[in-house]
Short mmCIF file of C-alpha atoms in Angstrom, two decimals:
data_model
loop_
_atom_site.label_atom_id
_atom_site.label_comp_id
_atom_site.label_asym_id
_atom_site.label_seq_id
_atom_site.Cartn_x
_atom_site.Cartn_y
_atom_site.Cartn_z
CA UNK Y 1 26.70 8.70 9.11
CA UNK Y 2 29.13 5.78 8.87
CA UNK Y 3 32.50 6.40 10.54
CA UNK Y 4 34.53 3.72 8.77
CA UNK Y 5 34.23 0.87 6.30
CA UNK Y 6 34.91 -1.52 9.17
CA UNK Y 7 31.86 -0.17 11.00
CA UNK Y 8 29.84 -0.53 7.81
CA UNK Y 9 30.95 -4.14 7.40
CA UNK Y 10 30.05 -4.81 11.02
CA UNK Y 11 26.62 -3.22 10.50
CA UNK Y 12 25.92 -5.25 7.37
CA UNK Y 13 27.16 -8.46 8.96
CA UNK Y 14 25.99 -8.20 12.54
CA UNK Y 15 22.75 -6.19 12.61
CA UNK Y 16 20.69 -7.95 9.93
CA UNK Y 17 17.71 -9.86 11.39
CA UNK Y 18 18.57 -13.19 9.75
CA UNK Y 19 18.70 -15.63 12.70
CA UNK Y 20 15.46 -17.52 13.32
CA UNK Y 21 14.70 -17.48 17.05
CA UNK Y 22 11.04 -18.50 17.20
CA UNK Y 23 8.27 -20.02 15.04
CA UNK Y 24 4.66 -19.17 15.93
CA UNK Y 25 2.19 -21.84 14.80
CA UNK Y 26 -1.11 -20.77 16.39
CA UNK Y 27 -2.74 -20.05 13.01
CA UNK Y 28 -4.39 -23.02 11.29
CA UNK Y 29 -4.18 -21.69 7.73
CA UNK Y 30 -2.15 -19.34 5.53
CA UNK Y 31 -0.91 -16.19 7.31
CA UNK Y 32 -1.47 -13.22 5.01
CA UNK Y 33 -0.37 -10.07 6.84
CA UNK Y 34 1.59 -8.73 9.82
CA UNK Y 35 1.55 -5.27 11.41
CA UNK Y 36 3.30 -3.80 14.44
CA UNK Y 37 1.90 -1.24 16.86
CA UNK Y 38 3.79 2.06 16.79
CA UNK Y 39 5.23 1.34 20.26
CA UNK Y 40 6.51 -2.04 19.07
CA UNK Y 41 4.94 -3.75 22.10
CA UNK Y 42 2.24 -5.56 20.09
CA UNK Y 43 1.73 -6.92 16.62
CA UNK Y 44 -1.28 -8.33 14.75
CA UNK Y 45 -1.54 -11.17 12.25
CA UNK Y 46 -4.27 -11.93 9.70
CA UNK Y 47 -4.96 -15.33 8.20
CA UNK Y 48 -7.09 -17.50 5.93
CA UNK Y 49 -8.34 -19.14 9.17
CA UNK Y 50 -10.49 -15.99 9.54
CA UNK Y 51 -8.91 -14.81 12.78
CA UNK Y 52 -6.91 -11.75 13.69
CA UNK Y 53 -4.44 -12.49 16.47
CA UNK Y 54 -2.78 -9.97 18.78
CA UNK Y 55 0.68 -10.88 20.01
CA UNK Y 56 2.76 -9.50 22.86
CA UNK Y 57 6.26 -8.63 21.68
CA UNK Y 58 8.47 -9.61 24.58
CA UNK Y 59 11.70 -11.59 24.69
CA UNK Y 60 9.60 -14.67 23.97
CA UNK Y 61 6.61 -13.62 21.85
CA UNK Y 62 3.26 -14.83 23.18
CA UNK Y 63 -0.36 -14.78 21.98
CA UNK Y 64 -2.44 -12.19 23.82
CA UNK Y 65 -5.81 -12.36 22.05
CA UNK Y 66 -7.55 -13.95 19.05
CA UNK Y 67 -10.73 -12.64 17.37
CA UNK Y 68 -12.71 -14.96 15.11
CA UNK Y 69 -14.49 -13.03 12.32
CA UNK Y 70 -16.57 -15.93 10.94
CA UNK Y 71 -19.66 -14.95 12.97
CA UNK Y 72 -19.73 -11.77 10.83
CA UNK Y 73 -19.80 -13.78 7.55
CA UNK Y 74 -16.14 -13.14 6.78
CA UNK Y 75 -14.19 -15.61 4.64
CA UNK Y 76 -10.78 -14.52 5.93
CA UNK Y 77 -8.84 -11.59 7.37
CA UNK Y 78 -6.27 -10.01 5.06
CA UNK Y 79 -4.83 -6.78 6.52
CA UNK Y 80 -4.52 -4.87 9.80
CA UNK Y 81 -3.19 -1.53 10.97
CA UNK Y 82 -2.89 0.14 14.38
CA UNK Y 83 -3.97 3.78 14.69
CA UNK Y 84 -1.40 6.40 15.70
CA UNK Y 85 -1.83 6.00 19.48
CA UNK Y 86 -2.23 2.19 19.32
CA UNK Y 87 -5.64 2.33 20.98
CA UNK Y 88 -7.52 0.92 17.95
CA UNK Y 89 -6.85 -1.80 15.40
CA UNK Y 90 -8.23 -1.67 11.85
CA UNK Y 91 -8.85 -5.17 10.45
CA UNK Y 92 -9.74 -5.70 6.78
CA UNK Y 93 -11.25 -8.88 5.43
CA UNK Y 94 -13.32 -10.50 2.70
CA UNK Y 95 -17.04 -10.51 3.42
CA UNK Y 96 -19.43 -13.09 1.96
CA UNK Y 97 -22.72 -11.47 0.96
CA UNK Y 98 -25.97 -12.72 -0.57
CA UNK Y 99 -25.70 -15.39 -3.28
CA UNK Y 100 -22.04 -15.96 -2.28
CA UNK Y 101 -20.99 -12.56 -3.65
CA UNK Y 102 -17.83 -11.29 -2.00
CA UNK Y 103 -16.73 -7.79 -1.16
CA UNK Y 104 -14.66 -6.36 1.66
CA UNK Y 105 -15.39 -5.20 5.16
CA UNK Y 106 -13.37 -3.27 7.73
CA UNK Y 107 -13.71 -3.86 11.47
CA UNK Y 108 -12.36 -1.61 14.23
CA UNK Y 109 -11.27 -3.36 17.44
CA UNK Y 110 -10.50 -1.63 20.73
CA UNK Y 111 -7.11 -2.52 22.18
CA UNK Y 112 -8.35 -1.81 25.70
CA UNK Y 113 -10.74 -4.76 25.95
CA UNK Y 114 -10.63 -6.26 22.40
CA UNK Y 115 -14.28 -5.38 21.71
CA UNK Y 116 -15.58 -4.77 18.19
CA UNK Y 117 -16.47 -1.08 17.86
CA UNK Y 118 -17.69 -0.76 14.26
CA UNK Y 119 -17.83 -2.39 10.84
CA UNK Y 120 -17.59 -0.62 7.46
CA UNK Y 121 -18.24 -2.08 4.01
CA UNK Y 122 -15.23 -1.96 1.69
CA UNK Y 123 -15.44 -2.65 -2.06
CA UNK Y 124 -13.44 -4.05 -3.73
CA UNK Y 125 -11.90 -5.94 -0.84
CA UNK Y 126 -8.33 -5.23 -1.95
CA UNK Y 127 -8.76 -1.53 -1.20
CA UNK Y 128 -7.75 -2.85 2.27
CA UNK Y 129 -8.42 0.49 4.04
CA UNK Y 130 -6.16 2.62 6.23
CA UNK Y 131 -6.16 5.16 9.05
CA UNK Y 132 -6.16 8.86 8.18
CA UNK Y 133 -5.77 9.96 11.81
CA UNK Y 134 -6.46 8.59 15.29
CA UNK Y 135 -10.23 8.20 14.89
CA UNK Y 136 -10.96 8.31 11.14
CA UNK Y 137 -10.33 5.61 8.56
CA UNK Y 138 -10.62 5.42 4.77
CA UNK Y 139 -12.68 2.80 2.94
CA UNK Y 140 -13.76 2.35 -0.68
CA UNK Y 141 -16.81 1.60 -2.77
CA UNK Y 142 -17.20 0.75 -6.44
CA UNK Y 143 -20.05 1.64 -8.81
CA UNK Y 144 -20.29 0.12 -12.28
CA UNK Y 145 -21.05 2.58 -15.09
CA UNK Y 146 -20.50 0.30 -18.09
CA UNK Y 147 -18.91 -3.02 -18.90
CA UNK Y 148 -15.36 -1.72 -18.39
CA UNK Y 149 -16.08 1.70 -16.89
CA UNK Y 150 -16.68 2.30 -13.19
CA UNK Y 151 -16.45 4.89 -10.44
CA UNK Y 152 -14.46 4.46 -7.21
CA UNK Y 153 -15.64 6.42 -4.19
CA UNK Y 154 -13.33 6.81 -1.20
CA UNK Y 155 -15.06 7.41 2.13
CA UNK Y 156 -13.87 8.87 5.42
CA UNK Y 157 -15.40 6.94 8.34
CA UNK Y 158 -15.48 7.63 12.07
CA UNK Y 159 -14.17 4.64 14.00
CA UNK Y 160 -16.87 5.16 16.62
CA UNK Y 161 -20.11 4.60 14.71
CA UNK Y 162 -22.44 4.50 17.72
CA UNK Y 163 -22.94 8.22 18.29
CA UNK Y 164 -25.52 9.64 20.65
CA UNK Y 165 -26.67 12.45 18.37
CA UNK Y 166 -28.09 11.78 14.92
CA UNK Y 167 -26.74 15.19 13.89
CA UNK Y 168 -23.12 14.01 14.15
CA UNK Y 169 -21.70 12.62 10.90
CA UNK Y 170 -19.93 9.28 11.01
CA UNK Y 171 -19.10 9.11 7.30
CA UNK Y 172 -18.19 11.59 4.55
CA UNK Y 173 -17.24 11.21 0.92
CA UNK Y 174 -13.61 12.11 0.27
CA UNK Y 175 -13.09 11.58 -3.48
CA UNK Y 176 -14.97 10.23 -6.47
CA UNK Y 177 -12.72 8.99 -9.30
CA UNK Y 178 -13.67 7.48 -12.64
CA UNK Y 179 -11.99 4.25 -13.74
CA UNK Y 180 -11.35 3.36 -17.39
CA UNK Y 181 -10.67 0.02 -19.09
CA UNK Y 182 -11.78 -2.20 -16.16
CA UNK Y 183 -9.31 -0.61 -13.72
CA UNK Y 184 -10.23 0.12 -10.10
CA UNK Y 185 -8.66 1.86 -7.11
CA UNK Y 186 -7.00 -0.57 -4.69
CA UNK Y 187 -4.48 -0.65 -1.83
CA UNK Y 188 -5.00 2.77 -0.25
CA UNK Y 189 -2.42 4.22 2.13
CA UNK Y 190 -1.72 7.64 3.63
CA UNK Y 191 1.64 9.45 3.61
CA UNK Y 192 2.34 12.36 5.95
CA UNK Y 193 4.62 14.85 4.17
CA UNK Y 194 5.39 16.97 7.25
CA UNK Y 195 8.84 15.33 7.61
CA UNK Y 196 9.95 15.47 3.98
CA UNK Y 197 12.58 18.11 4.69
CA UNK Y 198 14.12 16.17 7.60
CA UNK Y 199 14.04 12.52 6.50
CA UNK Y 200 15.75 9.69 8.35
CA UNK Y 201 17.71 8.81 5.24
CA UNK Y 202 18.38 10.55 1.92
CA UNK Y 203 18.84 8.11 -0.93
CA UNK Y 204 19.98 10.71 -3.48
CA UNK Y 205 23.66 11.50 -2.91
CA UNK Y 206 23.45 14.92 -4.54
CA UNK Y 207 20.54 15.75 -2.28
CA UNK Y 208 22.55 14.58 0.71
CA UNK Y 209 25.16 17.21 -0.14
CA UNK Y 210 22.49 19.90 -0.42
CA UNK Y 211 20.53 18.71 2.63
CA UNK Y 212 21.31 21.89 4.54
CA UNK Y 213 18.98 23.93 2.30
CA UNK Y 214 15.32 23.13 2.92
CA UNK Y 215 12.23 23.86 0.87
CA UNK Y 216 8.51 23.49 1.57
CA UNK Y 217 6.61 20.34 0.70
CA UNK Y 218 5.94 20.41 -3.06
CA UNK Y 219 2.55 20.78 -4.64
CA UNK Y 220 1.92 19.19 -8.00
CA UNK Y 221 -0.09 21.65 -10.06
CA UNK Y 222 -1.11 19.29 -12.83
CA UNK Y 223 -3.45 20.85 -15.33
CA UNK Y 224 -5.59 18.91 -17.78
CA UNK Y 225 -2.85 18.70 -20.42
CA UNK Y 226 -0.15 17.21 -18.22
CA UNK Y 227 -2.53 14.93 -16.42
CA UNK Y 228 -3.89 13.51 -19.65
CA UNK Y 229 -0.34 13.03 -20.85
CA UNK Y 230 0.36 10.75 -17.90
CA UNK Y 231 -2.96 9.06 -17.32
CA UNK Y 232 -4.52 8.84 -20.76
CA UNK Y 233 -4.59 5.30 -22.16
CA UNK Y 234 -3.04 4.58 -25.50
CA UNK Y 235 -5.89 4.50 -27.98
CA UNK Y 236 -6.03 2.93 -31.42
CA UNK Y 237 -5.88 5.18 -34.46
CA UNK Y 238 -8.64 7.79 -34.61
CA UNK Y 239 -11.52 7.21 -37.03
CA UNK Y 240 -11.24 8.66 -40.52
CA UNK Y 241 -12.69 12.15 -40.88
CA UNK Y 242 -11.87 15.67 -39.76
CA UNK Y 243 -9.37 15.81 -36.91
CA UNK Y 244 -10.61 17.02 -33.56
CA UNK Y 245 -8.37 19.50 -31.75
CA UNK Y 246 -7.10 18.00 -28.50
CA UNK Y 247 -5.59 21.06 -26.80
CA UNK Y 248 -8.67 22.91 -25.63
CA UNK Y 249 -9.60 24.70 -28.88
CA UNK Y 250 -12.81 22.73 -28.82
CA UNK Y 251 -14.56 22.21 -25.48
CA UNK Y 252 -14.82 18.63 -24.25
CA UNK Y 253 -18.60 18.82 -24.43
CA UNK Y 254 -18.44 19.85 -28.09
CA UNK Y 255 -15.97 17.01 -28.67
CA UNK Y 256 -18.38 14.55 -27.12
CA UNK Y 257 -21.26 15.84 -29.27
CA UNK Y 258 -19.10 15.69 -32.40
CA UNK Y 259 -18.09 12.12 -31.57
CA UNK Y 260 -21.74 11.09 -31.25
CA UNK Y 261 -22.51 12.86 -34.55
CA UNK Y 262 -19.67 10.92 -36.20
CA UNK Y 263 -21.19 7.68 -34.92
CA UNK Y 264 -24.68 8.54 -36.16
CA UNK Y 265 -23.43 9.64 -39.59
CA UNK Y 266 -21.15 6.61 -40.06
CA UNK Y 267 -17.82 8.46 -39.94
CA UNK Y 268 -16.43 6.23 -37.17
CA UNK Y 269 -14.39 3.34 -38.51
CA UNK Y 270 -16.19 0.03 -38.34
CA UNK Y 271 -13.27 -1.68 -36.63
CA UNK Y 272 -13.94 0.13 -33.33
CA UNK Y 273 -15.03 -2.47 -30.78
CA UNK Y 274 -17.68 -2.01 -28.13
CA UNK Y 275 -14.96 -1.71 -25.44
CA UNK Y 276 -13.07 0.95 -27.44
CA UNK Y 277 -16.28 2.88 -27.97
CA UNK Y 278 -17.14 2.76 -24.26
CA UNK Y 279 -13.65 3.92 -23.29
CA UNK Y 280 -13.73 6.77 -25.82
CA UNK Y 281 -17.09 8.04 -24.57
CA UNK Y 282 -15.98 7.69 -20.93
CA UNK Y 283 -12.79 9.67 -21.67
CA UNK Y 284 -14.70 12.51 -23.26
CA UNK Y 285 -17.22 12.56 -20.42
CA UNK Y 286 -14.40 12.47 -17.86
CA UNK Y 287 -12.69 15.43 -19.53
CA UNK Y 288 -15.83 17.54 -19.21
CA UNK Y 289 -17.04 16.39 -15.79
CA UNK Y 290 -13.88 16.34 -13.69
CA UNK Y 291 -13.01 18.79 -10.95
CA UNK Y 292 -9.59 20.30 -11.73
CA UNK Y 293 -6.67 19.75 -9.35
CA UNK Y 294 -6.73 21.88 -6.22
CA UNK Y 295 -4.83 25.19 -6.42
CA UNK Y 296 -1.88 25.74 -4.13
CA UNK Y 297 -3.69 25.65 -0.81
CA UNK Y 298 -0.68 24.63 1.28
CA UNK Y 299 -0.86 26.74 4.49
CA UNK Y 300 2.13 28.84 5.39
CA UNK Y 301 2.08 27.39 8.90
CA UNK Y 302 4.76 24.70 8.81
CA UNK Y 303 3.02 22.72 11.55
CA UNK Y 304 -0.04 22.08 9.39
CA UNK Y 305 -0.55 18.46 8.42
CA UNK Y 306 -0.77 17.88 4.67
CA UNK Y 307 -1.18 14.26 3.67
CA UNK Y 308 -1.17 12.28 0.45
CA UNK Y 309 -3.61 9.50 -0.33
CA UNK Y 310 -1.70 6.86 -2.32
CA UNK Y 311 -3.32 3.95 -4.14
CA UNK Y 312 -2.89 1.62 -7.10
CA UNK Y 313 -4.94 2.25 -10.22
CA UNK Y 314 -4.65 1.95 -13.99
CA UNK Y 315 -5.81 3.24 -17.35
CA UNK Y 316 -5.09 0.44 -19.86
CA UNK Y 317 -6.27 -2.80 -18.23
CA UNK Y 318 -7.70 -4.23 -15.02
CA UNK Y 319 -4.34 -5.18 -13.50
CA UNK Y 320 -2.99 -2.35 -11.30
CA UNK Y 321 -0.13 -0.67 -13.18
CA UNK Y 322 -0.20 2.94 -11.97
CA UNK Y 323 0.13 4.70 -8.62
CA UNK Y 324 -2.35 7.51 -8.07
CA UNK Y 325 -1.63 10.31 -5.59
CA UNK Y 326 -4.23 12.74 -4.24
CA UNK Y 327 -3.64 15.47 -1.68
CA UNK Y 328 -5.83 15.43 1.43
CA UNK Y 329 -6.25 18.99 2.68
CA UNK Y 330 -6.78 19.85 6.38
CA UNK Y 331 -10.50 20.62 5.98
CA UNK Y 332 -11.03 17.16 4.47
CA UNK Y 333 -9.60 15.27 7.46
CA UNK Y 334 -12.83 15.24 9.48
CA UNK Y 335 -16.32 13.86 8.97
CA UNK Y 336 -17.79 17.26 9.91
CA UNK Y 337 -19.83 18.92 7.16
CA UNK Y 338 -22.38 17.59 4.65
CA UNK Y 339 -22.78 13.83 4.82
CA UNK Y 340 -21.92 13.39 1.13
CA UNK Y 341 -19.07 15.89 1.16
CA UNK Y 342 -18.98 19.25 -0.54
CA UNK Y 343 -21.68 20.13 -3.04
CA UNK Y 344 -20.45 19.79 -6.61
CA UNK Y 345 -21.33 21.51 -9.82
CA UNK Y 346 -22.41 19.34 -12.73
CA UNK Y 347 -19.02 19.87 -14.39
CA UNK Y 348 -17.20 18.61 -11.25
CA UNK Y 349 -18.73 15.16 -10.98
CA UNK Y 350 -15.34 13.40 -10.64
CA UNK Y 351 -12.13 14.32 -8.81
CA UNK Y 352 -8.85 14.48 -10.70
CA UNK Y 353 -5.58 13.01 -9.47
CA UNK Y 354 -2.70 15.26 -8.43
CA UNK Y 355 -0.06 12.89 -9.74
CA UNK Y 356 0.20 9.53 -11.52
CA UNK Y 357 3.25 7.25 -11.59
CA UNK Y 358 3.25 4.62 -14.33
CA UNK Y 359 5.01 1.36 -13.39
CA UNK Y 360 4.60 -0.54 -16.72
CA UNK Y 361 3.87 -3.75 -14.88
CA UNK Y 362 1.55 -5.45 -12.40
CA UNK Y 363 1.90 -3.85 -8.94
CA UNK Y 364 1.87 -6.49 -6.21
CA UNK Y 365 3.05 -4.57 -3.14
CA UNK Y 366 3.69 -1.10 -1.69
CA UNK Y 367 5.28 0.21 1.48
CA UNK Y 368 6.41 3.56 2.93
CA UNK Y 369 9.72 4.34 4.59
CA UNK Y 370 9.35 5.23 8.32
CA UNK Y 371 9.63 8.96 7.52
CA UNK Y 372 7.07 8.64 4.65
CA UNK Y 373 9.56 10.23 2.24
CA UNK Y 374 10.06 7.17 0.02
CA UNK Y 375 7.57 4.77 -1.53
CA UNK Y 376 8.74 1.21 -2.25
CA UNK Y 377 6.79 -0.71 -4.90
CA UNK Y 378 6.86 -4.41 -5.77
CA UNK Y 379 5.94 -5.00 -9.42
CA UNK Y 380 6.18 -7.66 -12.11
CA UNK Y 381 7.16 -6.03 -15.39
CA UNK Y 382 5.34 -6.21 -18.71
CA UNK Y 383 7.28 -6.83 -21.95
CA UNK Y 384 9.04 -3.63 -23.03
CA UNK Y 385 7.06 -2.80 -26.19
CA UNK Y 386 3.77 -4.52 -25.41
CA UNK Y 387 0.52 -3.13 -26.84
CA UNK Y 388 -2.75 -3.61 -24.93
CA UNK Y 389 -5.65 -3.94 -27.34
CA UNK Y 390 -8.10 -5.62 -24.95
CA UNK Y 391 -8.33 -4.33 -21.34
CA UNK Y 392 -9.51 -7.75 -20.21
CA UNK Y 393 -6.30 -9.38 -21.50
CA UNK Y 394 -3.30 -7.70 -19.84
CA UNK Y 395 0.23 -8.51 -21.03
CA UNK Y 396 2.14 -11.44 -19.54
CA UNK Y 397 4.13 -10.56 -16.44
CA UNK Y 398 7.72 -11.40 -15.52
CA UNK Y 399 8.62 -13.92 -12.85
CA UNK Y 400 11.22 -11.53 -11.43
CA UNK Y 401 9.85 -8.99 -8.96
CA UNK Y 402 11.21 -5.46 -9.33
CA UNK Y 403 11.33 -3.35 -6.16
CA UNK Y 404 11.12 0.30 -7.26
CA UNK Y 405 11.88 3.29 -5.02
CA UNK Y 406 10.16 6.66 -5.52
CA UNK Y 407 10.86 9.94 -3.76
CA UNK Y 408 7.45 11.39 -2.81
CA UNK Y 409 8.91 14.88 -2.62
CA UNK Y 410 10.07 14.90 -6.25
CA UNK Y 411 7.83 12.09 -7.56
CA UNK Y 412 10.85 10.54 -9.29
CA UNK Y 413 12.40 7.10 -9.12
CA UNK Y 414 15.59 7.48 -7.11
CA UNK Y 415 17.11 4.00 -7.12
CA UNK Y 416 17.48 1.30 -9.70
CA UNK Y 417 15.01 -1.48 -9.05
CA UNK Y 418 16.07 -4.01 -6.42
CA UNK Y 419 15.92 -7.63 -7.53
CA UNK Y 420 16.30 -11.11 -6.06
CA UNK Y 421 12.78 -12.28 -5.25
CA UNK Y 422 10.41 -14.06 -7.63
CA UNK Y 423 6.72 -14.81 -8.20
CA UNK Y 424 5.05 -17.32 -10.49
CA UNK Y 425 1.26 -16.80 -10.53
CA UNK Y 426 -0.28 -15.37 -13.74
CA UNK Y 427 -2.18 -12.07 -13.97
CA UNK Y 428 -5.59 -13.40 -13.04
CA UNK Y 429 -4.24 -15.17 -9.93
CA UNK Y 430 -1.74 -12.54 -8.86
CA UNK Y 431 -1.90 -11.60 -5.17
CA UNK Y 432 -0.41 -8.95 -2.93
CA UNK Y 433 3.02 -9.51 -1.38
CA UNK Y 434 3.53 -7.09 1.49
CA UNK Y 435 6.86 -5.39 2.07
CA UNK Y 436 8.21 -3.26 4.91
CA UNK Y 437 10.91 -0.62 5.31
CA UNK Y 438 13.05 0.29 8.31
CA UNK Y 439 15.69 3.00 8.65
CA UNK Y 440 18.44 0.96 6.96
CA UNK Y 441 16.73 -2.07 5.46
CA UNK Y 442 13.85 -3.03 3.20
CA UNK Y 443 12.27 -6.50 3.34
CA UNK Y 444 9.74 -8.30 1.19
CA UNK Y 445 8.06 -11.65 0.84
CA UNK Y 446 8.10 -13.72 -2.35
CA UNK Y 447 6.54 -16.78 -3.95
CA UNK Y 448 9.86 -18.66 -3.97
CA UNK Y 449 9.47 -19.64 -0.29
CA UNK Y 450 11.81 -16.95 1.01
CA UNK Y 451 11.71 -13.53 2.58
CA UNK Y 452 14.39 -11.09 1.45
CA UNK Y 453 16.28 -8.21 3.09
CA UNK Y 454 18.11 -5.46 1.17
CA UNK Y 455 20.26 -2.60 2.39
CA UNK Y 456 18.71 0.78 1.55
CA UNK Y 457 22.11 2.46 1.14
CA UNK Y 458 23.82 0.06 -1.26
CA UNK Y 459 20.92 -1.73 -2.99
CA UNK Y 460 22.38 -5.12 -2.12
CA UNK Y 461 20.47 -8.20 -1.01
CA UNK Y 462 21.68 -9.09 2.47
CA UNK Y 463 19.70 -12.16 3.49
CA UNK Y 464 17.21 -14.85 2.40
CA UNK Y 465 14.83 -16.08 5.08
CA UNK Y 466 13.47 -19.56 4.42
CA UNK Y 467 9.89 -20.84 4.80
CA UNK Y 468 8.15 -23.95 3.51
CA UNK Y 469 5.75 -22.01 1.28
CA UNK Y 470 5.00 -18.56 -0.14
CA UNK Y 471 6.03 -15.65 2.12
CA UNK Y 472 3.12 -13.19 2.08
CA UNK Y 473 4.19 -10.48 4.50
CA UNK Y 474 7.12 -9.10 6.47
CA UNK Y 475 7.25 -6.55 9.29
CA UNK Y 476 10.12 -4.76 11.05
CA UNK Y 477 9.68 -3.68 14.65
CA UNK Y 478 9.30 0.14 14.45
CA UNK Y 479 11.57 0.59 17.47
CA UNK Y 480 14.12 -2.16 16.75
CA UNK Y 481 15.02 -2.85 13.14
CA UNK Y 482 17.05 -5.88 14.22
CA UNK Y 483 13.73 -7.69 14.79
CA UNK Y 484 11.78 -8.90 11.74
CA UNK Y 485 8.66 -11.05 11.37
CA UNK Y 486 7.73 -13.11 8.29
CA UNK Y 487 4.34 -14.71 7.54
CA UNK Y 488 3.80 -17.57 5.13
CA UNK Y 489 1.31 -19.89 3.48
CA UNK Y 490 2.89 -22.60 5.63
CA UNK Y 491 0.69 -21.20 8.48
CA UNK Y 492 3.68 -20.02 10.52
CA UNK Y 493 5.05 -16.68 11.66
CA UNK Y 494 8.81 -16.72 12.03
CA UNK Y 495 10.72 -14.35 14.30
CA UNK Y 496 14.16 -13.25 13.12
CA UNK Y 497 16.78 -11.35 15.13
CA UNK Y 498 20.25 -10.10 14.30
CA UNK Y 499 23.38 -12.05 15.32
CA UNK Y 500 24.30 -9.18 17.63
CA UNK Y 501 20.94 -9.31 19.44
CA UNK Y 502 21.12 -13.10 19.76
CA UNK Y 503 24.58 -12.87 21.35
CA UNK Y 504 23.41 -10.25 23.83
CA UNK Y 505 20.37 -12.32 24.79
CA UNK Y 506 22.42 -15.49 25.20
CA UNK Y 507 25.00 -13.66 27.30
CA UNK Y 508 22.27 -12.66 29.74
CA UNK Y 509 21.11 -16.25 30.26
CA UNK Y 510 22.83 -18.46 32.86
CA UNK Y 511 24.79 -21.32 31.37
CA UNK Y 512 23.68 -24.77 32.57
CA UNK Y 513 27.26 -26.12 32.82
CA UNK Y 514 28.38 -23.36 35.12
CA UNK Y 515 25.34 -23.87 37.34
CA UNK Y 516 26.05 -27.61 37.58
CA UNK Y 517 29.73 -26.96 38.38
CA UNK Y 518 28.75 -24.52 41.15
CA UNK Y 519 26.32 -27.06 42.60
CA UNK Y 520 29.02 -29.77 42.69
CA UNK Y 521 31.44 -27.42 44.46
CA UNK Y 522 28.78 -26.61 47.04
CA UNK Y 523 28.12 -30.32 47.60
CA UNK Y 524 31.85 -30.98 48.21
CA UNK Y 525 32.12 -28.13 50.64
#
């Protein structure tokens, strides 16, 4: 939509929020996350000091409320999100249980009087949680099956748990997904695909030219073959003996029985470790006990709301290196129905994923564009030809952070990875670095004591925003992309505005010299 290169230069020079105008120091420990309300009038901050603070976003930002979560046995708060009408705030934190065991918990706070409405257990804690709609939120649970095999269950919870009738459900199981090789589901978020055909910004130039022709939101009909091709871990060489057909000629149950027979009769190679054996059995069980992907159930009514559940997962090791995507259909968006979800046949014990994106690196951040068309992913790459033989020993990760961009309509990477920011912690200490996306810009924190801003059109780094320690989170105002917040381990929240906004604000303030000159003139007269 640019009119001239001069206007583009002015936009890139004058509208970037790179001027520090305020530093908020009310937190007493590391600030981990920031989130704006949809109206842009409020924002919330989470911290290692175990409080969630609500701020009023005026010309001079001020603290409106602070909730201390220590009375509920929380160690710290780590994530927050406003619901769609800004009446409720979801707060996620780390909960200390018996014998100092830690898992997660989600609290729902009313924005009317800042009262705590409900609390939901959340395991592991870095599932974080998210809103599905105005009154329902998604949480997670984890069940161990073996040493490196587990099952993640995603639950739909009503924000208002205190119901008058015991016949009204407040929780329902959404999906049950098996995890291989010590992986788990983490970092859930929801994308609304209703605007995919009218996005705020098209990053693919060829698609910009063809933007006049629209098509319905795509459905990924991934059968067992294609899904295994994307999600199946690389296994060591098969044991000596007769080859087992892998394309459906032999049923998975027969394959499982044959594998057990091979073990009992000594045909499995001795070099197979206990972890490899557990993974092999879990794979065969998964193949025979997984509900196939949903058929094309997209309603013809264009106003219907189809949503994607997006999360990090994996198949080779415990570090998150894949993005899983699962469609949420309209009938699944309410807690009405059986408490444990739909009844399942014995061969549909687990749910399959609709799509898997492999990142080939440790994922440390994800964020959606305002129109939910594009997914931005922070990752630290693995060596190009690395081989993972032990799921408990992932490959070393790069110090450079790659910022990938995926089109959720085509499920393809549409931009070369953005680079500039860095991280230094190893795999076992790696933590989430939150990013945010506005109409024209994308911003991210980093471990090199800076926040970064890139232009979404040209893939160029526009600004570095300095802190005294790691920058954990960034947040654009949803109504004014020339306002950006950054949160850091230095216990401060910094407020950044564009040069243009600063000039406008300063022009509206009376100048002290002129006031003094006017007063002297009045005294003489």
